[in-house]
XYZ file of C-alpha atoms in Angstrom:
722
model
C 27.009 -64.333 -11.322
C 25.149 -64.625 -8.365
C 27.290 -60.744 -7.394
C 26.602 -59.745 -11.110
C 22.241 -59.136 -10.719
C 22.519 -57.363 -8.015
C 24.425 -55.149 -8.479
C 22.782 -54.098 -11.683
C 20.266 -53.787 -9.847
C 21.781 -51.431 -6.960
C 23.260 -49.243 -9.255
C 21.047 -48.885 -12.101
C 18.222 -48.103 -8.750
C 20.049 -46.201 -6.767
C 20.465 -44.099 -10.871
C 16.982 -43.716 -11.732
C 16.505 -42.568 -7.229
C 18.796 -40.184 -8.512
C 17.371 -39.165 -11.061
C 13.729 -38.700 -10.421
C 14.559 -37.228 -7.138
C 16.564 -34.397 -8.489
C 14.011 -33.303 -11.343
C 11.118 -33.892 -8.873
C 13.065 -31.898 -6.900
C 13.434 -28.955 -9.516
C 9.802 -29.797 -9.796
C 8.580 -29.288 -6.369
C 10.575 -26.053 -6.743
C 9.038 -24.110 -9.481
C 5.358 -25.412 -8.608
C 6.122 -23.611 -4.697
C 7.767 -21.133 -6.317
C 4.857 -19.929 -8.168
C 1.844 -21.059 -5.785
C 4.186 -18.817 -3.043
C 4.745 -15.966 -5.585
C 0.819 -16.066 -7.124
C -0.997 -16.403 -3.081
C 1.462 -13.826 -1.698
C 0.842 -11.076 -4.375
C -3.348 -12.521 -4.070
C -3.029 -11.395 -0.695
C -1.046 -8.219 -0.552
C -3.167 -7.417 -3.923
C -6.274 -8.533 -1.574
C -5.210 -6.207 1.869
C -4.561 -3.545 0.157
C -7.608 -3.012 -1.938
C -9.619 -3.736 1.262
C -6.986 -0.144 2.124
C -8.338 1.909 -0.518
C -11.606 1.102 0.193
C -12.627 2.687 3.359
C -11.285 6.033 1.988
C -12.767 6.088 -1.005
C -17.004 5.583 1.065
C -16.185 7.967 3.431
C -15.784 10.456 0.835
C -18.632 9.916 -0.598
C -20.981 10.480 2.315
C -19.869 12.769 3.486
C -20.062 15.078 -0.114
C -24.020 13.960 -0.326
C -24.511 15.217 3.616
C -22.984 18.612 2.593
C -25.027 18.256 -0.850
C -28.001 17.586 1.376
C -27.284 20.060 3.659
C -26.946 17.537 6.587
C -23.884 19.472 7.601
C -21.998 23.017 7.122
C -19.011 24.227 6.035
C -19.136 26.988 7.475
C -19.607 25.669 11.339
C -16.053 23.608 11.724
C -17.919 22.430 15.227
C -20.261 19.749 13.904
C -17.654 18.767 11.075
C -14.641 17.725 13.579
C -18.164 15.766 15.674
C -19.047 14.443 11.771
C -15.079 13.330 11.570
C -15.006 11.484 14.269
C -17.554 9.880 13.986
C -16.699 7.883 11.444
C -13.307 7.301 12.723
C -15.055 4.707 14.967
C -16.509 2.713 11.836
C -13.131 1.728 10.279
C -9.629 1.261 11.598
C -6.472 3.548 11.393
C -4.624 1.173 9.628
C -7.258 2.125 6.802
C -7.796 6.221 7.291
C -5.284 8.062 9.180
C -6.989 11.695 9.230
C -9.610 13.142 7.621
C -10.747 16.365 6.747
C -12.241 19.509 4.224
C -9.795 22.437 2.895
C -12.217 25.192 1.988
C -11.430 27.125 -1.725
C -11.206 29.916 1.049
C -8.172 28.660 2.416
C -10.146 26.846 5.706
C -9.883 23.806 6.754
C -10.455 21.103 9.072
C -9.348 17.583 10.212
C -9.084 14.958 11.806
C -5.819 12.730 12.455
C -4.524 10.379 14.537
C -1.423 10.582 15.358
C 2.215 8.888 15.881
C 1.139 9.316 19.446
C -1.917 7.042 18.403
C -4.523 9.335 19.234
C -6.953 11.578 16.888
C -6.729 15.549 16.851
C -8.236 18.036 15.688
C -6.899 19.696 13.296
C -7.879 23.743 12.065
C -6.889 26.036 10.018
C -9.221 29.660 9.744
C -8.979 33.553 10.419
C -9.149 32.390 14.447
C -5.691 31.144 13.683
C -4.658 33.839 11.910
C -4.505 30.612 9.332
C -1.872 28.643 10.875
C -2.221 24.573 11.334
C -3.693 23.808 15.584
C -3.629 21.215 16.398
C -5.992 20.211 19.234
C -6.681 17.275 21.576
C -9.714 16.436 21.805
C -12.874 14.400 24.067
C -14.931 11.359 23.708
C -17.316 13.676 21.672
C -14.737 14.495 19.157
C -15.158 18.076 20.138
C -12.088 20.213 20.460
C -10.560 20.349 24.607
C -7.033 21.985 24.620
C -4.450 23.576 21.829
C -1.494 21.262 21.809
C 0.413 22.543 18.952
C 0.128 26.211 17.236
C 1.713 25.509 13.988
C 3.134 26.891 10.133
C 1.011 28.805 7.860
C -1.144 26.756 6.224
C -2.835 26.303 2.249
C -4.828 23.672 1.661
C -5.112 25.183 -1.675
C -2.030 24.187 -2.209
C -2.106 20.729 -0.933
C -0.937 17.977 -4.314
C -4.358 16.094 -2.913
C -5.980 20.022 -3.546
C -4.846 20.611 -6.715
C -5.480 17.374 -8.159
C -8.638 17.192 -6.971
C -9.893 20.030 -8.754
C -7.768 19.744 -11.396
C -9.649 16.320 -12.266
C -13.314 17.626 -11.357
C -14.094 14.314 -9.912
C -12.988 11.797 -6.785
C -10.007 11.176 -7.452
C -6.550 9.027 -5.534
C -4.062 11.972 -5.769
C -0.613 11.705 -5.694
C 1.709 9.990 -2.857
C 2.832 12.559 -1.519
C 5.327 13.752 2.206
C 3.513 14.903 4.826
C 4.096 17.984 5.989
C 3.754 16.993 10.178
C 5.978 13.826 9.936
C 8.664 11.982 7.432
C 6.302 9.776 5.440
C 4.217 8.802 2.256
C 0.407 9.404 2.861
C -1.733 9.255 -0.140
C -5.308 11.178 -0.016
C -8.927 10.057 -2.478
C -10.052 13.598 -2.629
C -14.340 14.722 -4.239
C -13.547 18.488 -5.043
C -17.433 19.656 -3.150
C -19.462 22.403 -5.262
C -22.557 23.639 -4.757
C -26.701 23.924 -6.641
C -24.980 26.514 -8.842
C -21.669 24.797 -9.886
C -18.819 27.223 -7.670
C -16.374 25.168 -6.865
C -16.924 24.874 -3.039
C -13.976 22.999 -1.314
C -12.176 19.843 -1.129
C -13.108 16.736 1.207
C -10.076 14.107 2.011
C -9.282 10.893 3.746
C -5.922 9.818 4.060
C -4.089 6.651 3.918
C -0.668 6.044 5.072
C 1.889 4.249 3.195
C 3.859 3.447 6.620
C 0.888 0.644 7.704
C 1.221 -0.160 3.487
C 5.201 -1.588 4.356
C 4.240 -3.098 8.020
C 1.726 -5.736 6.166
C 4.796 -6.461 3.761
C 6.520 -6.680 6.476
C 4.982 -9.377 8.341
C 4.340 -11.854 4.199
C 6.203 -14.810 5.104
C 7.374 -15.192 1.878
C 11.432 -16.856 2.576
C 14.346 -16.726 3.989
C 15.529 -13.957 1.658
C 12.621 -13.239 -0.518
C 11.051 -9.613 -1.639
C 7.896 -7.862 -2.255
C 7.952 -5.118 -2.307
C 5.184 -1.738 -4.508
C 6.203 0.013 -6.799
C 4.242 2.438 -9.777
C 4.997 2.816 -13.629
C 6.764 5.485 -13.189
C 9.589 2.945 -11.258
C 8.967 5.282 -8.143
C 8.441 2.392 -4.710
C 5.782 2.882 -2.694
C 5.949 0.223 -0.338
C 8.542 -3.016 0.530
C 9.164 -5.710 2.787
C 13.033 -5.174 3.103
C 13.464 -3.936 7.598
C 17.060 -2.248 6.627
C 15.214 0.067 3.843
C 11.727 3.510 3.784
C 10.879 3.890 0.873
C 11.681 7.663 0.342
C 15.406 9.507 1.166
C 15.780 12.025 4.452
C 18.583 13.930 5.577
C 21.030 14.408 7.949
C 17.392 16.662 10.212
C 15.473 13.891 9.718
C 13.412 15.679 6.494
C 12.406 13.575 4.122
C 13.837 15.253 0.412
C 12.682 12.500 -2.090
C 10.385 9.208 -2.818
C 13.735 6.580 -3.588
C 12.995 4.399 -7.396
C 13.207 0.888 -7.158
C 16.457 1.072 -9.029
C 18.401 3.406 -7.182
C 17.590 0.842 -3.638
C 20.277 -0.357 -1.640
C 18.657 -3.513 -1.147
C 20.707 -5.666 -3.998
C 18.083 -7.858 -4.660
C 15.060 -4.771 -5.054
C 17.071 -2.588 -7.374
C 18.401 -5.381 -10.199
C 15.121 -6.398 -10.015
C 13.611 -3.278 -10.891
C 16.292 -3.309 -14.218
C 15.313 -5.423 -15.237
C 12.081 -5.712 -15.038
C 12.650 -2.140 -16.928
C 15.072 -3.764 -19.625
C 12.686 -6.640 -21.015
C 9.524 -5.813 -20.477
C 10.195 -2.100 -21.747
C 7.793 0.869 -20.326
C 6.205 -0.582 -17.451
C 2.738 1.738 -18.128
C 2.524 -1.660 -20.239
C 2.146 -4.393 -18.350
C -1.120 -6.245 -18.019
C -1.867 -8.504 -16.476
C 0.041 -11.348 -13.546
C 3.339 -12.547 -15.371
C 6.104 -15.099 -13.691
C 9.854 -14.925 -14.417
C 13.159 -16.305 -13.703
C 16.495 -13.963 -13.675
C 19.369 -14.333 -12.686
C 19.819 -11.188 -10.361
C 22.052 -10.324 -7.375
C 24.480 -13.681 -8.208
C 21.356 -16.520 -7.949
C 18.932 -17.527 -10.067
C 15.449 -15.641 -8.414
C 11.683 -15.961 -9.532
C 9.935 -12.872 -9.642
C 6.023 -11.687 -10.264
C 4.594 -9.215 -11.434
C 0.900 -7.894 -10.492
C -1.125 -5.319 -11.915
C -2.966 -3.274 -8.929
C -4.916 -0.095 -10.196
C -9.126 1.409 -9.565
C -11.622 4.350 -11.927
C -9.557 6.277 -9.542
C -6.123 6.430 -9.927
C -4.464 4.231 -8.444
C -1.810 2.155 -10.822
C 1.585 0.808 -9.099
C 2.893 -2.954 -9.245
C 3.060 -5.443 -6.819
C 6.140 -7.168 -7.576
C 8.290 -10.474 -5.196
C 10.720 -11.967 -5.639
C 12.121 -15.528 -4.334
C 15.324 -17.216 -4.831
C 16.141 -20.336 -6.113
C 18.523 -21.489 -3.464
C 15.806 -21.009 -0.424
C 14.269 -24.475 -1.745
C 17.651 -25.619 -2.756
C 19.704 -26.523 0.702
C 18.270 -29.030 0.816
C 17.424 -30.705 -2.225
C 21.502 -30.544 -2.771
C 21.722 -32.007 0.662
C 19.579 -35.491 0.200
C 21.530 -35.706 -2.920
C 25.171 -35.454 -1.617
C 23.321 -38.603 1.185
C 21.953 -40.582 -1.000
C 25.021 -40.573 -3.131
C 27.421 -41.527 -0.038
C 24.604 -44.380 1.071
C 24.544 -45.987 -2.345
C 28.084 -46.877 -2.340
C 28.679 -47.329 1.034
C 25.600 -50.764 0.074
C 27.370 -50.307 -3.191
C 30.947 -52.610 -1.732
C 29.302 -54.426 1.008
C 26.880 -55.884 -1.829
C 30.483 -56.609 -3.979
C 31.978 -58.047 -0.804
C 29.047 -60.341 0.273
C 28.172 -61.302 -2.875
C 31.199 -63.170 -3.614
C 31.096 -64.748 -0.897
C 27.790 -65.526 -0.475
C 27.687 -67.360 -3.932
C 30.451 -69.710 -3.085
C 28.676 -70.554 -0.445
C 24.360 -71.375 -1.530
C 25.076 -71.752 -5.585
C 26.674 -75.157 -5.476
C 23.408 -76.973 -2.916
C 21.732 -74.294 -5.166
C 22.268 -75.938 -8.161
C 21.065 -79.254 -7.645
C 18.384 -78.496 -6.180
C 17.870 -77.204 -9.130
C 18.067 -79.381 -10.993
C 16.256 -81.931 -8.995
C 13.316 -79.163 -9.762
C 13.486 -79.003 -13.069
C 13.247 -83.311 -13.020
C 10.152 -83.052 -11.296
C 8.576 -80.382 -13.649
C 9.208 -82.787 -15.994
C 7.694 -86.004 -14.477
C 10.301 -87.963 -13.103
C 9.620 -87.473 -8.894
C 11.644 -90.597 -8.334
C 15.047 -88.591 -8.084
C 15.968 -87.867 -5.030
C 18.887 -84.931 -3.921
C 21.769 -85.800 -2.237
C 23.170 -83.050 0.181
C 25.270 -83.570 2.135
C 24.400 -80.568 4.687
C 23.801 -80.540 8.114
C 22.899 -76.478 7.849
C 19.359 -74.969 6.442
C 20.514 -76.508 2.753
C 20.090 -79.996 4.161
C 17.146 -79.787 5.875
C 15.640 -78.463 2.457
C 17.132 -80.804 0.911
C 15.320 -83.834 2.862
C 11.931 -81.704 2.580
C 12.704 -81.785 -1.031
C 12.865 -85.275 -1.296
C 9.822 -85.483 1.598
C 8.021 -83.217 -1.073
C 8.029 -85.463 -3.867
C 6.938 -88.621 -2.156
C 3.473 -86.972 -1.640
C 3.699 -84.485 -4.219
C 2.745 -87.071 -7.305
C -0.448 -88.512 -4.276
C -1.722 -84.940 -3.835
C -1.800 -83.573 -7.493
C -4.247 -86.226 -8.883
C -6.931 -85.010 -6.520
C -5.673 -80.872 -6.567
C -7.459 -80.845 -9.487
C -10.868 -81.909 -8.653
C -10.975 -80.120 -5.692
C -10.041 -76.741 -7.672
C -12.531 -77.124 -9.268
C -14.908 -78.177 -6.954
C -13.401 -75.172 -5.196
C -14.451 -73.227 -7.950
C -18.404 -73.641 -8.396
C -18.721 -73.116 -4.616
C -16.981 -69.286 -5.345
C -18.732 -69.089 -7.940
C -22.445 -70.149 -6.342
C -20.698 -67.725 -2.639
C -19.998 -64.894 -5.188
C -23.915 -64.508 -6.475
C -25.319 -65.160 -2.507
C -23.241 -62.713 -1.515
C -24.503 -60.161 -4.386
C -27.939 -60.528 -4.292
C -27.837 -58.948 -0.916
C -25.214 -56.165 -1.055
C -27.740 -55.035 -3.298
C -30.664 -55.892 -0.537
C -29.190 -54.028 2.290
C -28.012 -51.683 -0.381
C -31.299 -51.201 -1.341
C -32.514 -50.958 1.975
C -30.433 -48.574 3.243
C -32.650 -45.795 0.561
C -35.966 -46.841 2.745
C -34.332 -47.677 6.138
C -32.073 -45.457 6.734
C -28.734 -47.530 8.518
C -28.397 -44.292 11.371
C -31.934 -45.148 12.293
C -31.543 -48.887 12.994
C -27.744 -48.515 14.183
C -30.531 -46.067 17.076
C -32.934 -48.326 18.053
C -29.229 -51.412 18.305
C -29.358 -53.203 15.133
C -27.122 -53.909 12.465
C -30.127 -55.512 10.137
C -32.779 -54.333 8.367
C -34.217 -57.949 9.230
C -34.173 -58.231 12.873
C -36.438 -54.824 13.044
C -39.223 -56.038 15.097
C -43.002 -54.086 14.915
C -42.360 -51.874 17.914
C -39.708 -50.948 18.901
C -39.242 -48.339 20.352
C -36.158 -45.831 21.455
C -36.155 -42.557 23.409
C -33.704 -40.567 22.373
C -32.646 -36.767 22.711
C -32.384 -34.249 19.619
C -33.040 -31.160 17.221
C -35.774 -31.618 14.141
C -35.297 -30.272 11.555
C -38.649 -29.653 8.877
C -37.992 -28.013 5.727
C -40.726 -26.681 2.427
C -41.015 -25.244 -0.228
C -43.252 -21.269 -0.236
C -46.071 -21.734 -2.241
C -45.737 -25.710 -3.819
C -49.428 -25.129 -4.898
C -48.925 -22.697 -7.400
C -45.612 -24.062 -8.683
C -46.936 -27.064 -8.891
C -50.842 -25.928 -10.766
C -48.709 -25.211 -13.511
C -46.761 -28.275 -14.204
C -47.371 -31.818 -15.459
C -47.727 -34.554 -13.652
C -44.405 -35.934 -14.294
C -42.051 -32.787 -15.107
C -43.331 -32.285 -10.963
C -42.017 -35.440 -9.849
C -38.747 -34.808 -12.244
C -38.941 -30.854 -9.241
C -39.545 -32.478 -6.600
C -37.416 -34.642 -6.879
C -34.520 -32.373 -8.230
C -34.752 -29.723 -5.190
C -34.536 -32.697 -2.866
C -30.573 -34.350 -4.188
C -30.178 -30.759 -3.601
C -30.751 -30.515 -0.347
C -29.852 -34.645 0.545
C -26.411 -33.655 0.530
C -25.696 -31.066 3.345
C -27.424 -32.843 5.897
C -26.135 -36.412 5.073
C -22.467 -34.815 5.541
C -23.290 -32.961 8.498
C -24.210 -36.547 9.743
C -28.131 -35.636 9.944
C -30.738 -38.106 8.930
C -32.972 -37.919 6.719
C -37.244 -39.566 8.199
C -38.145 -38.866 5.174
C -40.323 -36.739 2.368
C -43.396 -34.950 2.347
C -44.400 -34.310 -0.438
C -42.424 -30.874 -1.025
C -41.418 -31.421 2.579
C -38.081 -32.961 4.424
C -38.006 -33.795 7.700
C -35.105 -34.700 8.619
C -33.117 -35.511 12.675
C -29.817 -34.952 13.801
C -28.952 -37.064 17.082
C -25.356 -35.411 17.874
C -25.411 -31.801 18.298
C -27.689 -29.264 17.534
C -25.014 -27.628 15.729
C -24.969 -29.840 13.167
C -28.636 -29.094 12.644
C -27.831 -25.230 12.238
C -24.749 -25.538 9.412
C -26.439 -28.601 7.997
C -29.737 -25.766 7.289
C -27.427 -22.721 6.209
C -25.808 -25.081 3.731
C -29.052 -25.781 2.115
C -29.993 -22.594 1.842
C -26.272 -21.673 0.351
C -27.399 -25.271 -2.427
C -30.737 -23.572 -2.584
C -29.053 -19.897 -3.426
C -26.788 -22.579 -5.866
C -29.821 -24.265 -7.462
C -32.176 -20.708 -8.252
C -29.191 -19.468 -10.750
C -30.429 -22.721 -13.237
C -33.941 -21.447 -12.895
C -33.914 -18.466 -14.504
C -36.299 -18.723 -17.471
C -39.488 -17.256 -16.422
C -41.362 -20.007 -16.484
C -39.163 -21.201 -13.506
C -39.616 -19.076 -11.268
C -36.601 -18.681 -7.647
C -37.490 -20.756 -5.229
C -37.628 -19.585 -1.425
C -37.778 -22.331 1.198
C -38.716 -22.077 5.143
C -36.249 -24.011 7.819
C -37.904 -24.846 11.629
C -34.603 -26.336 14.227
C -35.731 -27.590 17.483
C -34.399 -29.745 19.709
C -35.544 -32.118 22.057
C -37.306 -35.840 23.740
C -38.949 -37.827 20.976
C -39.578 -41.396 20.099
C -37.920 -43.761 17.780
C -39.786 -46.474 17.168
C -41.537 -49.065 13.875
C -45.311 -48.353 13.382
C -47.501 -50.555 11.117
C -49.765 -53.625 11.037
C -48.503 -57.095 10.142
C -48.059 -56.447 6.291
C -46.498 -53.445 5.928
C -44.495 -51.300 9.482
C -42.290 -48.422 8.081
C -40.297 -45.672 10.612
C -41.732 -42.663 12.590
C -40.480 -40.471 15.202
C -43.551 -39.107 18.197
C -43.010 -36.845 20.737
C -44.111 -32.107 20.949
C -40.203 -31.798 19.466
C -41.520 -32.508 16.220
C -44.515 -30.815 16.413
C -43.485 -27.534 18.221
C -39.580 -27.661 14.551
C -43.393 -28.679 12.017
C -44.587 -25.325 14.171
C -41.344 -22.798 13.735
C -40.851 -24.220 9.707
C -44.479 -22.305 9.750
C -43.930 -19.055 11.603
C -41.268 -18.774 8.627
C -43.960 -17.705 6.373
C -45.352 -15.687 8.663
C -41.483 -14.205 8.650
C -40.301 -14.428 4.941
C -37.575 -15.875 6.662
C -35.397 -18.214 5.280
C -34.416 -20.363 8.604
C -35.803 -19.828 12.518
C -35.281 -21.609 15.311
C -36.912 -22.584 18.950
C -34.927 -21.619 22.580
C -33.664 -25.369 22.973
C -32.402 -25.280 20.378
C -30.436 -22.461 20.959
C -29.163 -23.585 24.435
C -27.807 -26.589 23.132
C -25.835 -24.894 21.005
C -21.933 -24.818 21.714
C -21.036 -21.788 21.332
C -24.456 -19.591 19.784
C -21.953 -16.623 18.873
C -20.721 -18.610 15.462
C -23.482 -17.749 14.209
C -25.429 -14.535 13.173
C -29.303 -15.047 14.671
C -31.670 -12.775 17.075
C -34.671 -12.784 18.976
C -37.363 -12.870 16.552
C -40.778 -13.100 18.200
C -42.035 -15.259 22.260
C -45.372 -18.511 21.162
C -47.238 -20.320 23.434
C -48.262 -23.296 21.263
C -50.656 -24.853 20.936
C -51.607 -27.496 24.511
C -49.831 -25.218 25.961
C -48.535 -22.471 28.351
C -45.379 -21.680 29.356
C -43.964 -19.635 26.687
C -41.410 -20.906 23.710
C -38.575 -17.700 22.528
C -38.249 -18.107 18.437
C -34.174 -17.186 17.021
C -33.501 -15.616 12.956
C -31.017 -17.780 11.621
C -29.531 -14.845 9.119
C -25.867 -16.492 7.709
C -27.124 -17.187 5.058
C -28.029 -13.724 3.871
C -26.858 -11.522 1.211
C -23.996 -9.662 2.695
C -25.618 -5.943 2.743
C -28.934 -7.301 4.446
C -26.213 -10.152 6.719
C -24.667 -6.320 7.879
C -27.759 -5.276 7.898
C -28.618 -7.269 10.872
C -25.922 -7.537 12.725
C -25.510 -3.601 13.113
C -29.158 -3.364 14.348
C -29.386 -6.841 16.520
C -28.662 -5.061 20.049
C -32.089 -1.671 19.071
C -33.750 -4.695 17.214
C -34.337 -7.274 20.408
C -34.796 -4.319 22.201
C -38.676 -3.382 20.008
C -39.721 -6.707 20.540
C -38.923 -6.883 23.446
C -41.680 -3.840 24.613
C -43.770 -5.113 22.313
C -44.323 -7.939 24.132
C -44.311 -6.099 26.896
C -47.222 -3.934 25.521
C -45.484 -0.778 24.483
C -46.248 -0.026 21.092
C -45.476 3.676 20.834
C -42.058 3.179 21.844
C -41.496 -0.194 19.830
C -43.044 1.198 16.985
C -39.946 3.870 17.215
C -37.322 1.263 17.091
C -38.658 -1.336 15.133
C -39.654 2.172 11.644
C -35.405 3.128 12.443
C -34.794 -0.994 12.325
C -35.922 -0.565 8.944
C -33.879 2.863 8.376
C -31.099 1.035 7.900
C -32.652 -2.326 6.911
C -35.439 -1.364 4.397
C -35.402 -4.609 3.671
C -35.886 -6.124 6.978
C -39.246 -8.537 6.938
C -39.940 -8.895 10.273
C -39.691 -5.315 11.329
C -41.739 -5.153 8.517
C -44.101 -7.451 10.491
C -43.519 -5.867 13.482
C -44.453 -2.528 11.882
C -48.212 -3.253 10.614
C -48.941 -5.540 13.373
C -47.705 -2.209 15.622
C -50.369 0.681 13.733
C -53.191 -2.134 13.351
C -52.849 -1.712 17.976
C -52.087 1.706 17.596
C -54.948 1.987 15.290
C -57.638 1.224 18.119
C -56.748 4.415 19.670
C -55.218 5.225 23.555
C -54.349 2.203 26.389
C -57.321 -0.462 24.037
C -57.351 -4.218 25.197
C -54.334 -5.756 22.770
C -53.211 -8.788 21.714
C -49.286 -8.261 19.707
C -48.045 -11.328 17.305
C -46.076 -12.637 19.999
C -49.381 -14.091 22.216
C -50.379 -15.787 19.843
C -50.956 -19.433 20.415
C -48.878 -22.135 17.166
């Protein structure tokens, strides 16, 4: 009888565990493969979209320069230098050739070759309208003839004919390169004169071999595939290493493109056939589709994702993952589980029968005695004549019965008393917990730890500690004007709403909010200066998100300034007999406050001092630049001020990064009173980045100083005290 329950439980548990394990394994596989297919499709879509973006940008720039007369179509050397300058701005994965073909049959271009060098290609009367390839120097000028190729007419090339037929910018059909065995795709734009006559076509090539290499580098699964097809069914590229998306003859020349349903790779061929049969016309596929089918002899998970744009790209990304890549481990675990369960079942049966006989009888005797004790009959002794543990248990059981009656009476009284004590103790603990939580909101726990205390009750007037910290000051711009339009109640709601957005970034980055000063925040960072910078950047992102909730005429967007400085300060407790408060004192605190005020001068959100800059673990992690050298009031040495612009809009951030070197050179010239040279550089910065408010301030200052005449007694902006 003792064995049966164990057997039933074991068999039941084994069955349930095995069933749940199998179902969970199936569910996990479906979830993992779904996530894998989606992630691979998304990454492929984003990467290829990025590849296709650069050619469009280059062509639009070139068309505008031609229309504005900045480059002459009759000067092939000038075109070559323009194309050479543009190659340095983009990766060869995105751009493999830039060129212009004229309506009169001339051609001028810059192409990246298989030997990883750039060459100038030229076709005109001087080359007898043959395709001549030239080596170039470091400025893009042709130096020597490398190859005098075959006759070449750009007007009959697919990219030229397609652009002329469309009459606007467009992607050509995929075509075979005339020089190398590979597929290419061209973004082309027709160029018209002021009177509407066709002058030619500008084009930028994308080599689809790079797309093929990207797909082959994806980590899908052991035997999974990802491939791209056109709506017509022709292959664009695939992750398979054994097959190219085109057919070649015995001479190694590309003869035609390969259709997906004619692929020699079974998984690609059968997947394409399945999609054509079950989705009907591939032109009608809209949105992501996840499918499951039995192909190439096993179950396959499929995802189809459209990839298209307005210029003519209209492809399908297909990800195929075999179920067997994930099921092998589950089947192995299932077999091991079954064997272990059968072994445990056999051992339990044999051991249970033997043990039940030996243990069962004494247990039944003790069980009967226990039932007697439960009825209040305490004097029934257990008689088990054994020297083992069961015999000792019987002796102890008898001894327990003798004492149990004595203890039972007093137990209820003690229990009642204990319940009353516990209730009072819990009430005291609840009060203390609430008091500790409330005090922590007025005096932060970090401040107590800096002073070496665990509780606010231990703090005494005059307690101080010397500390190296980064100080953050944050203030709302034009708060007075905002508050004048609100009632006192609205003011409090607005301030609390704003502060509630700013507090979490500070806390997340191990900051200590020392005090709220109206609409301003003073915070301290004792770990690293990087914490303060990271918190400031996150605060600016939080403010941008907060401003999206204020898109009403009576709720204008909020702007704020943040100043950071790192240095020594004293934390302590000040006050009198009846009122004390925590505070921090030191020149570093005053300088941080003044730096925050400088954000209004330059109309930027985040400035830091050189002390904070030198405390950063890796300044190159951030987008920053030197903007000023100031002399703090009461001090003689200069302090360099840096702007951190990681939170700027992407376009503004990119422009500032690009112009950082000339901008900082201009600041140095300005500080050396070389105003004319500084003005020229600042104006150049504004041409590339018109929204650069710091450059705007410097330009106005330079113009004001130069208006005083030659060699004026000048006091540049960065010599002013703060």
